């Protein structure tokens, strides 16, 4: 398995609506295995294909990576049956080291296809529901920072600008 480079905020692929998965088989399974290895290494609990540079409607997840692992994958996902509300700190591997309160449905259903192209339907509550919503957002060109309050978004954007300026400032001094 290969650890892949995670694309970060500012990469155009994160703002593209992804195309459907049309080919199922060994290459898709290998991609999923690489995505899981990348997610565990990061570490994270979910990873969508655009986060590794592929504009493809696929995500992998594991709500308990530090316990008994329960990984899964959904291709061409659709969300339904949202119920309740939860607000908790949320982060993203593509927006590293940034956390902000984010409101999501408390429970949700995701339907789509498994890695063999067979229909799949999963219900999630709590963290699992949050993961499903977060990852499907990635496939629809939405980042969690698009869902936070205006005040928190201003704070996060200022923090990201400061990091970028510091990174470029160090680069210029080395020349």
mmCIF file of N, CA and C in Angstrom, residues 21-127:
data_model
loop_
_atom_site.group_PDB
_atom_site.id
_atom_site.type_symbol
_atom_site.label_atom_id
_atom_site.label_comp_id
_atom_site.label_asym_id
_atom_site.label_seq_id
_atom_site.Cartn_x
_atom_site.Cartn_y
_atom_site.Cartn_z
ATOM 1 N N UNK A 21 -18.073 7.286 -9.947
ATOM 2 C CA UNK A 21 -17.259 6.092 -10.166
ATOM 3 C C UNK A 21 -18.022 5.228 -11.158
ATOM 4 N N UNK A 22 -17.375 4.840 -12.242
ATOM 5 C CA UNK A 22 -18.022 4.014 -13.259
ATOM 6 C C UNK A 22 -17.381 2.646 -13.392
ATOM 7 N N UNK A 23 -16.106 2.533 -12.988
ATOM 8 C CA UNK A 23 -15.402 1.258 -13.107
ATOM 9 C C UNK A 23 -15.099 0.721 -11.719
ATOM 10 N N UNK A 24 -15.567 -0.499 -11.472
ATOM 11 C CA UNK A 24 -15.348 -1.168 -10.198
ATOM 12 C C UNK A 24 -14.444 -2.363 -10.452
ATOM 13 N N UNK A 25 -13.626 -2.692 -9.489
ATOM 14 C CA UNK A 25 -12.743 -3.839 -9.663
ATOM 15 C C UNK A 25 -11.447 -3.642 -8.900
ATOM 16 N N UNK A 26 -10.414 -4.374 -9.289
ATOM 17 C CA UNK A 26 -9.154 -4.366 -8.543
ATOM 18 C C UNK A 26 -8.497 -2.990 -8.421
ATOM 19 N N UNK A 27 -8.578 -2.168 -9.463
ATOM 20 C CA UNK A 27 -7.926 -0.852 -9.378
ATOM 21 C C UNK A 27 -8.645 0.054 -8.378
ATOM 22 N N UNK A 28 -9.965 -0.035 -8.299
ATOM 23 C CA UNK A 28 -10.706 0.767 -7.324
ATOM 24 C C UNK A 28 -10.399 0.271 -5.906
ATOM 25 N N UNK A 29 -10.323 -1.042 -5.732
ATOM 26 C CA UNK A 29 -9.997 -1.604 -4.418
ATOM 27 C C UNK A 29 -8.592 -1.161 -3.986
ATOM 28 N N UNK A 30 -7.640 -1.158 -4.911
ATOM 29 C CA UNK A 30 -6.267 -0.722 -4.609
ATOM 30 C C UNK A 30 -6.270 0.761 -4.212
ATOM 31 N N UNK A 31 -7.021 1.574 -4.937
ATOM 32 C CA UNK A 31 -7.138 2.989 -4.593
ATOM 33 C C UNK A 31 -7.686 3.138 -3.180
ATOM 34 N N UNK A 32 -8.739 2.413 -2.860
ATOM 35 C CA UNK A 32 -9.334 2.457 -1.527
ATOM 36 C C UNK A 32 -8.312 2.052 -0.464
ATOM 37 N N UNK A 33 -7.557 0.997 -0.698
ATOM 38 C CA UNK A 33 -6.548 0.555 0.274
ATOM 39 C C UNK A 33 -5.486 1.630 0.485
ATOM 40 N N UNK A 34 -5.061 2.277 -0.587
ATOM 41 C CA UNK A 34 -4.094 3.385 -0.463
ATOM 42 C C UNK A 34 -4.712 4.562 0.294
ATOM 43 N N UNK A 35 -5.991 4.836 0.032
ATOM 44 C CA UNK A 35 -6.671 5.921 0.749
ATOM 45 C C UNK A 35 -6.750 5.612 2.246
ATOM 46 N N UNK A 36 -7.074 4.362 2.592
ATOM 47 C CA UNK A 36 -7.129 3.989 4.010
ATOM 48 C C UNK A 36 -5.761 4.144 4.667
ATOM 49 N N UNK A 37 -4.727 3.654 4.003
ATOM 50 C CA UNK A 37 -3.368 3.766 4.550
ATOM 51 C C UNK A 37 -3.003 5.237 4.760
ATOM 52 N N UNK A 38 -3.360 6.078 3.811
ATOM 53 C CA UNK A 38 -3.106 7.520 3.907
ATOM 54 C C UNK A 38 -3.894 8.125 5.064
ATOM 55 N N UNK A 39 -5.163 7.745 5.202
ATOM 56 C CA UNK A 39 -6.025 8.256 6.266
ATOM 57 C C UNK A 39 -5.475 7.853 7.631
ATOM 58 N N UNK A 40 -5.107 6.591 7.803
ATOM 59 C CA UNK A 40 -4.571 6.135 9.087
ATOM 60 C C UNK A 40 -3.260 6.834 9.418
ATOM 61 N N UNK A 41 -2.426 7.074 8.403
ATOM 62 C CA UNK A 41 -1.137 7.724 8.616
ATOM 63 C C UNK A 41 -1.283 9.184 9.018
ATOM 64 N N UNK A 42 -2.342 9.834 8.557
ATOM 65 C CA UNK A 42 -2.493 11.290 8.725
ATOM 66 C C UNK A 42 -2.516 11.806 10.170
ATOM 67 N N UNK A 43 -3.206 11.327 11.131
ATOM 68 C CA UNK A 43 -4.284 10.354 11.143
ATOM 69 C C UNK A 43 -5.638 11.045 11.005
ATOM 70 N N UNK A 44 -6.589 10.296 10.443
ATOM 71 C CA UNK A 44 -7.941 10.810 10.285
ATOM 72 C C UNK A 44 -8.955 9.687 10.366
ATOM 73 N N UNK A 45 -10.230 10.044 10.242
ATOM 74 C CA UNK A 45 -11.321 9.066 10.317
ATOM 75 C C UNK A 45 -12.091 8.963 8.997
ATOM 76 N N UNK A 46 -11.735 9.789 8.018
ATOM 77 C CA UNK A 46 -12.376 9.744 6.712
ATOM 78 C C UNK A 46 -11.468 10.395 5.686
ATOM 79 N N UNK A 47 -11.579 9.965 4.441
ATOM 80 C CA UNK A 47 -10.789 10.551 3.367
ATOM 81 C C UNK A 47 -11.552 10.383 2.067
ATOM 82 N N UNK A 48 -11.741 11.484 1.359
ATOM 83 C CA UNK A 48 -12.441 11.482 0.073
ATOM 84 C C UNK A 48 -11.423 11.580 -1.063
ATOM 85 N N UNK A 49 -11.768 11.007 -2.201
ATOM 86 C CA UNK A 49 -10.856 10.970 -3.342
ATOM 87 C C UNK A 49 -10.291 12.341 -3.728
ATOM 88 N N UNK A 50 -11.073 13.436 -3.715
ATOM 89 C CA UNK A 50 -10.458 14.711 -4.089
ATOM 90 C C UNK A 50 -9.324 15.127 -3.148
ATOM 91 N N UNK A 51 -9.336 14.622 -1.927
ATOM 92 C CA UNK A 51 -8.270 14.969 -0.985
ATOM 93 C C UNK A 51 -6.926 14.365 -1.385
ATOM 94 N N UNK A 52 -6.953 13.397 -2.293
ATOM 95 C CA UNK A 52 -5.704 12.850 -2.823
ATOM 96 C C UNK A 52 -5.563 13.192 -4.306
ATOM 97 N N UNK A 53 -6.338 14.175 -4.762
ATOM 98 C CA UNK A 53 -6.182 14.708 -6.105
ATOM 99 C C UNK A 53 -7.054 14.082 -7.178
ATOM 100 N N UNK A 54 -7.992 13.205 -6.801
ATOM 101 C CA UNK A 54 -8.865 12.562 -7.790
ATOM 102 C C UNK A 54 -10.286 13.085 -7.678
ATOM 103 N N UNK A 55 -10.809 13.616 -8.750
ATOM 104 C CA UNK A 55 -12.168 14.148 -8.767
ATOM 105 C C UNK A 55 -13.139 12.999 -9.036
ATOM 106 N N UNK A 56 -13.285 12.143 -8.005
ATOM 107 C CA UNK A 56 -14.034 10.902 -8.119
ATOM 108 C C UNK A 56 -14.928 10.747 -6.895
ATOM 109 N N UNK A 57 -16.165 10.325 -7.077
ATOM 110 C CA UNK A 57 -17.135 10.205 -5.976
ATOM 111 C C UNK A 57 -16.896 8.916 -5.180
ATOM 112 N N UNK A 58 -15.866 8.959 -4.350
ATOM 113 C CA UNK A 58 -15.476 7.830 -3.516
ATOM 114 C C UNK A 58 -14.917 8.349 -2.209
ATOM 115 N N UNK A 59 -15.322 7.724 -1.102
ATOM 116 C CA UNK A 59 -14.664 8.027 0.165
ATOM 117 C C UNK A 59 -14.497 6.763 0.986
ATOM 118 N N UNK A 60 -13.464 6.791 1.812
ATOM 119 C CA UNK A 60 -13.216 5.733 2.779
ATOM 120 C C UNK A 60 -13.362 6.317 4.167
ATOM 121 N N UNK A 61 -13.650 5.450 5.138
ATOM 122 C CA UNK A 61 -13.851 5.949 6.493
ATOM 123 C C UNK A 61 -13.561 4.853 7.503
ATOM 124 N N UNK A 62 -13.301 5.268 8.725
ATOM 125 C CA UNK A 62 -13.180 4.366 9.859
ATOM 126 C C UNK A 62 -13.443 5.180 11.116
ATOM 127 N N UNK A 63 -14.641 5.035 11.704
ATOM 128 C CA UNK A 63 -14.984 5.846 12.879
ATOM 129 C C UNK A 63 -14.218 5.458 14.139
ATOM 130 N N UNK A 64 -13.477 4.336 14.103
ATOM 131 C CA UNK A 64 -12.753 3.905 15.302
ATOM 132 C C UNK A 64 -11.340 3.430 14.962
ATOM 133 N N UNK A 65 -10.518 4.287 14.342
ATOM 134 C CA UNK A 65 -9.206 3.826 13.876
ATOM 135 C C UNK A 65 -8.255 3.436 15.008
ATOM 136 N N UNK A 66 -8.487 3.935 16.229
ATOM 137 C CA UNK A 66 -7.590 3.629 17.338
ATOM 138 C C UNK A 66 -8.080 2.448 18.157
ATOM 139 N N UNK A 67 -9.243 1.935 17.823
ATOM 140 C CA UNK A 67 -9.808 0.780 18.520
ATOM 141 C C UNK A 67 -9.796 -0.381 17.529
ATOM 142 N N UNK A 68 -10.790 -1.244 17.602
ATOM 143 C CA UNK A 68 -10.914 -2.299 16.604
ATOM 144 C C UNK A 68 -11.349 -1.629 15.304
ATOM 145 N N UNK A 69 -10.510 -1.687 14.302
ATOM 146 C CA UNK A 69 -10.789 -0.982 13.052
ATOM 147 C C UNK A 69 -12.052 -1.500 12.382
ATOM 148 N N UNK A 70 -12.855 -0.528 11.867
ATOM 149 C CA UNK A 70 -14.095 -0.835 11.155
ATOM 150 C C UNK A 70 -14.159 -0.003 9.876
ATOM 151 N N UNK A 71 -13.202 -0.210 8.949
ATOM 152 C CA UNK A 71 -13.182 0.628 7.750
ATOM 153 C C UNK A 71 -14.313 0.296 6.782
ATOM 154 N N UNK A 72 -14.645 1.286 5.977
ATOM 155 C CA UNK A 72 -15.649 1.107 4.951
ATOM 156 C C UNK A 72 -15.402 2.055 3.804
ATOM 157 N N UNK A 73 -16.146 1.858 2.726
ATOM 158 C CA UNK A 73 -16.037 2.714 1.545
ATOM 159 C C UNK A 73 -17.414 2.873 0.928
ATOM 160 N N UNK A 74 -17.634 4.029 0.333
ATOM 161 C CA UNK A 74 -18.871 4.270 -0.408
ATOM 162 C C UNK A 74 -18.503 5.003 -1.696
ATOM 163 N N UNK A 75 -18.959 4.446 -2.802
ATOM 164 C CA UNK A 75 -18.813 5.098 -4.104
ATOM 165 C C UNK A 75 -20.171 5.688 -4.483
ATOM 166 N N UNK A 76 -20.133 6.824 -5.144
ATOM 167 C CA UNK A 76 -21.339 7.502 -5.631
ATOM 168 C C UNK A 76 -22.384 7.701 -4.524
ATOM 169 N N UNK A 77 -21.957 8.252 -3.382
ATOM 170 C CA UNK A 77 -22.863 8.363 -2.241
ATOM 171 C C UNK A 77 -23.907 9.463 -2.386
ATOM 172 N N UNK A 78 -25.052 9.186 -1.762
ATOM 173 C CA UNK A 78 -26.121 10.172 -1.606
ATOM 174 C C UNK A 78 -26.573 10.109 -0.157
ATOM 175 N N UNK A 79 -26.855 11.271 0.425
ATOM 176 C CA UNK A 79 -27.311 11.341 1.810
ATOM 177 C C UNK A 79 -28.827 11.486 1.865
ATOM 178 N N UNK A 80 -29.434 10.893 2.892
ATOM 179 C CA UNK A 80 -30.876 11.026 3.107
ATOM 180 C C UNK A 80 -31.182 10.801 4.578
ATOM 181 N N UNK A 81 -32.432 11.023 4.930
ATOM 182 C CA UNK A 81 -32.941 10.746 6.274
ATOM 183 C C UNK A 81 -32.172 11.464 7.379
ATOM 184 N N UNK A 82 -31.738 12.692 7.118
ATOM 185 C CA UNK A 82 -31.056 13.469 8.155
ATOM 186 C C UNK A 82 -32.026 13.733 9.297
ATOM 187 N N UNK A 83 -31.527 13.580 10.530
ATOM 188 C CA UNK A 83 -32.374 13.779 11.694
ATOM 189 C C UNK A 83 -31.537 14.343 12.832
ATOM 190 N N UNK A 84 -32.142 15.252 13.585
ATOM 191 C CA UNK A 84 -31.473 15.822 14.748
ATOM 192 C C UNK A 84 -30.354 16.771 14.364
ATOM 193 N N UNK A 85 -29.633 17.197 15.365
ATOM 194 C CA UNK A 85 -28.556 18.160 15.148
ATOM 195 C C UNK A 85 -27.479 17.949 16.197
ATOM 196 N N UNK A 86 -26.225 18.084 15.761
ATOM 197 C CA UNK A 86 -25.086 18.024 16.669
ATOM 198 C C UNK A 86 -24.108 19.114 16.258
ATOM 199 N N UNK A 87 -23.529 19.761 17.239
ATOM 200 C CA UNK A 87 -22.482 20.744 16.980
ATOM 201 C C UNK A 87 -21.264 20.309 17.776
ATOM 202 N N UNK A 88 -20.158 20.149 17.067
ATOM 203 C CA UNK A 88 -18.930 19.703 17.703
ATOM 204 C C UNK A 88 -17.748 20.268 16.921
ATOM 205 N N UNK A 89 -16.572 20.219 17.540
ATOM 206 C CA UNK A 89 -15.358 20.643 16.857
ATOM 207 C C UNK A 89 -15.133 19.715 15.674
ATOM 208 N N UNK A 90 -14.861 20.298 14.530
ATOM 209 C CA UNK A 90 -14.593 19.502 13.338
ATOM 210 C C UNK A 90 -13.317 20.012 12.707
ATOM 211 N N UNK A 91 -12.574 19.100 12.130
ATOM 212 C CA UNK A 91 -11.351 19.441 11.423
ATOM 213 C C UNK A 91 -11.335 18.702 10.103
ATOM 214 N N UNK A 92 -10.249 18.884 9.364
ATOM 215 C CA UNK A 92 -10.155 18.276 8.042
ATOM 216 C C UNK A 92 -8.686 18.075 7.689
ATOM 217 N N UNK A 93 -8.365 16.929 7.138
ATOM 218 C CA UNK A 93 -6.990 16.666 6.727
ATOM 219 C C UNK A 93 -6.532 17.633 5.631
ATOM 220 N N UNK A 94 -7.472 18.208 4.887
ATOM 221 C CA UNK A 94 -7.131 19.167 3.830
ATOM 222 C C UNK A 94 -7.055 20.608 4.334
ATOM 223 N N UNK A 95 -7.418 20.812 5.579
ATOM 224 C CA UNK A 95 -7.269 22.119 6.237
ATOM 225 C C UNK A 95 -6.569 21.808 7.566
ATOM 226 N N UNK A 96 -5.274 21.451 7.502
ATOM 227 C CA UNK A 96 -4.599 20.903 8.674
ATOM 228 C C UNK A 96 -4.534 21.861 9.857
ATOM 229 N N UNK A 97 -4.682 21.264 11.030
ATOM 230 C CA UNK A 97 -4.541 21.969 12.303
ATOM 231 C C UNK A 97 -5.534 23.101 12.499
ATOM 232 N N UNK A 98 -6.687 22.995 11.882
ATOM 233 C CA UNK A 98 -7.765 23.963 12.058
ATOM 234 C C UNK A 98 -8.986 23.195 12.548
ATOM 235 N N UNK A 99 -9.572 23.670 13.639
ATOM 236 C CA UNK A 99 -10.763 23.060 14.218
ATOM 237 C C UNK A 99 -11.771 24.158 14.489
ATOM 238 N N UNK A 100 -13.045 23.846 14.259
ATOM 239 C CA UNK A 100 -14.075 24.833 14.522
ATOM 240 C C UNK A 100 -15.401 24.124 14.782
ATOM 241 N N UNK A 101 -16.236 24.704 15.653
ATOM 242 C CA UNK A 101 -17.560 24.108 15.864
ATOM 243 C C UNK A 101 -18.337 24.082 14.545
ATOM 244 N N UNK A 102 -18.867 22.909 14.229
ATOM 245 C CA UNK A 102 -19.588 22.704 12.972
ATOM 246 C C UNK A 102 -20.863 21.923 13.277
ATOM 247 N N UNK A 103 -21.968 22.407 12.765
ATOM 248 C CA UNK A 103 -23.249 21.751 13.003
ATOM 249 C C UNK A 103 -23.551 20.791 11.866
ATOM 250 N N UNK A 104 -23.934 19.582 12.261
ATOM 251 C CA UNK A 104 -24.282 18.521 11.314
ATOM 252 C C UNK A 104 -25.529 17.810 11.834
ATOM 253 N N UNK A 105 -26.140 16.990 10.993
ATOM 254 C CA UNK A 105 -27.243 16.136 11.436
ATOM 255 C C UNK A 105 -26.698 15.105 12.427
ATOM 256 N N UNK A 106 -27.509 14.749 13.420
ATOM 257 C CA UNK A 106 -27.102 13.756 14.415
ATOM 258 C C UNK A 106 -27.116 12.347 13.833
ATOM 259 N N UNK A 107 -28.063 12.090 12.925
ATOM 260 C CA UNK A 107 -28.096 10.785 12.258
ATOM 261 C C UNK A 107 -28.412 11.012 10.784
ATOM 262 N N UNK A 108 -27.911 10.095 9.969
ATOM 263 C CA UNK A 108 -28.086 10.236 8.515
ATOM 264 C C UNK A 108 -27.906 8.879 7.860
ATOM 265 N N UNK A 109 -28.424 8.746 6.674
ATOM 266 C CA UNK A 109 -28.237 7.526 5.884
ATOM 267 C C UNK A 109 -27.443 7.899 4.639
ATOM 268 N N UNK A 110 -26.474 7.049 4.288
ATOM 269 C CA UNK A 110 -25.730 7.209 3.049
ATOM 270 C C UNK A 110 -25.982 5.964 2.205
ATOM 271 N N UNK A 111 -26.364 6.190 0.957
ATOM 272 C CA UNK A 111 -26.552 5.094 0.012
ATOM 273 C C UNK A 111 -25.595 5.309 -1.146
ATOM 274 N N UNK A 112 -25.233 4.245 -1.787
ATOM 275 C CA UNK A 112 -24.319 4.323 -2.917
ATOM 276 C C UNK A 112 -23.959 2.925 -3.356
ATOM 277 N N UNK A 113 -22.677 2.727 -3.656
ATOM 278 C CA UNK A 113 -22.203 1.430 -4.103
ATOM 279 C C UNK A 113 -20.950 1.050 -3.318
ATOM 280 N N UNK A 114 -20.778 -0.267 -3.126
ATOM 281 C CA UNK A 114 -19.559 -0.738 -2.479
ATOM 282 C C UNK A 114 -18.454 -0.857 -3.538
ATOM 283 N N UNK A 115 -17.320 -1.388 -3.167
ATOM 284 C CA UNK A 115 -16.177 -1.459 -4.078
ATOM 285 C C UNK A 115 -16.377 -2.433 -5.238
ATOM 286 N N UNK A 116 -17.415 -3.272 -5.138
ATOM 287 C CA UNK A 116 -17.743 -4.182 -6.235
ATOM 288 C C UNK A 116 -18.875 -3.642 -7.112
ATOM 289 N N UNK A 117 -19.373 -2.448 -6.776
ATOM 290 C CA UNK A 117 -20.461 -1.847 -7.549
ATOM 291 C C UNK A 117 -21.833 -2.256 -7.076
ATOM 292 N N UNK A 118 -21.897 -3.010 -5.973
ATOM 293 C CA UNK A 118 -23.173 -3.446 -5.431
ATOM 294 C C UNK A 118 -23.808 -2.335 -4.592
ATOM 295 N N UNK A 119 -25.135 -2.256 -4.554
ATOM 296 C CA UNK A 119 -25.803 -1.234 -3.739
ATOM 297 C C UNK A 119 -25.434 -1.386 -2.262
ATOM 298 N N UNK A 120 -25.284 -0.231 -1.599
ATOM 299 C CA UNK A 120 -24.959 -0.214 -0.181
ATOM 300 C C UNK A 120 -25.781 0.886 0.479
ATOM 301 N N UNK A 121 -26.197 0.646 1.699
ATOM 302 C CA UNK A 121 -26.948 1.635 2.469
ATOM 303 C C UNK A 121 -26.490 1.524 3.915
ATOM 304 N N UNK A 122 -25.966 2.632 4.449
ATOM 305 C CA UNK A 122 -25.446 2.645 5.811
ATOM 306 C C UNK A 122 -26.096 3.768 6.599
ATOM 307 N N UNK A 123 -26.516 3.456 7.807
ATOM 308 C CA UNK A 123 -27.011 4.482 8.706
ATOM 309 C C UNK A 123 -25.892 4.863 9.659
ATOM 310 N N UNK A 124 -25.794 6.125 9.979
ATOM 311 C CA UNK A 124 -24.770 6.573 10.907
ATOM 312 C C UNK A 124 -25.344 7.534 11.920
ATOM 313 N N UNK A 125 -24.815 7.463 13.143
ATOM 314 C CA UNK A 125 -25.193 8.391 14.206
ATOM 315 C C UNK A 125 -23.931 8.977 14.802
ATOM 316 N N UNK A 126 -24.057 10.181 15.358
ATOM 317 C CA UNK A 126 -22.928 10.800 16.036
ATOM 318 C C UNK A 126 -21.739 10.995 15.116
ATOM 319 N N UNK A 127 -20.570 10.472 15.524
ATOM 320 C CA UNK A 127 -19.346 10.649 14.744
ATOM 321 C C UNK A 127 -19.483 10.063 13.345
#
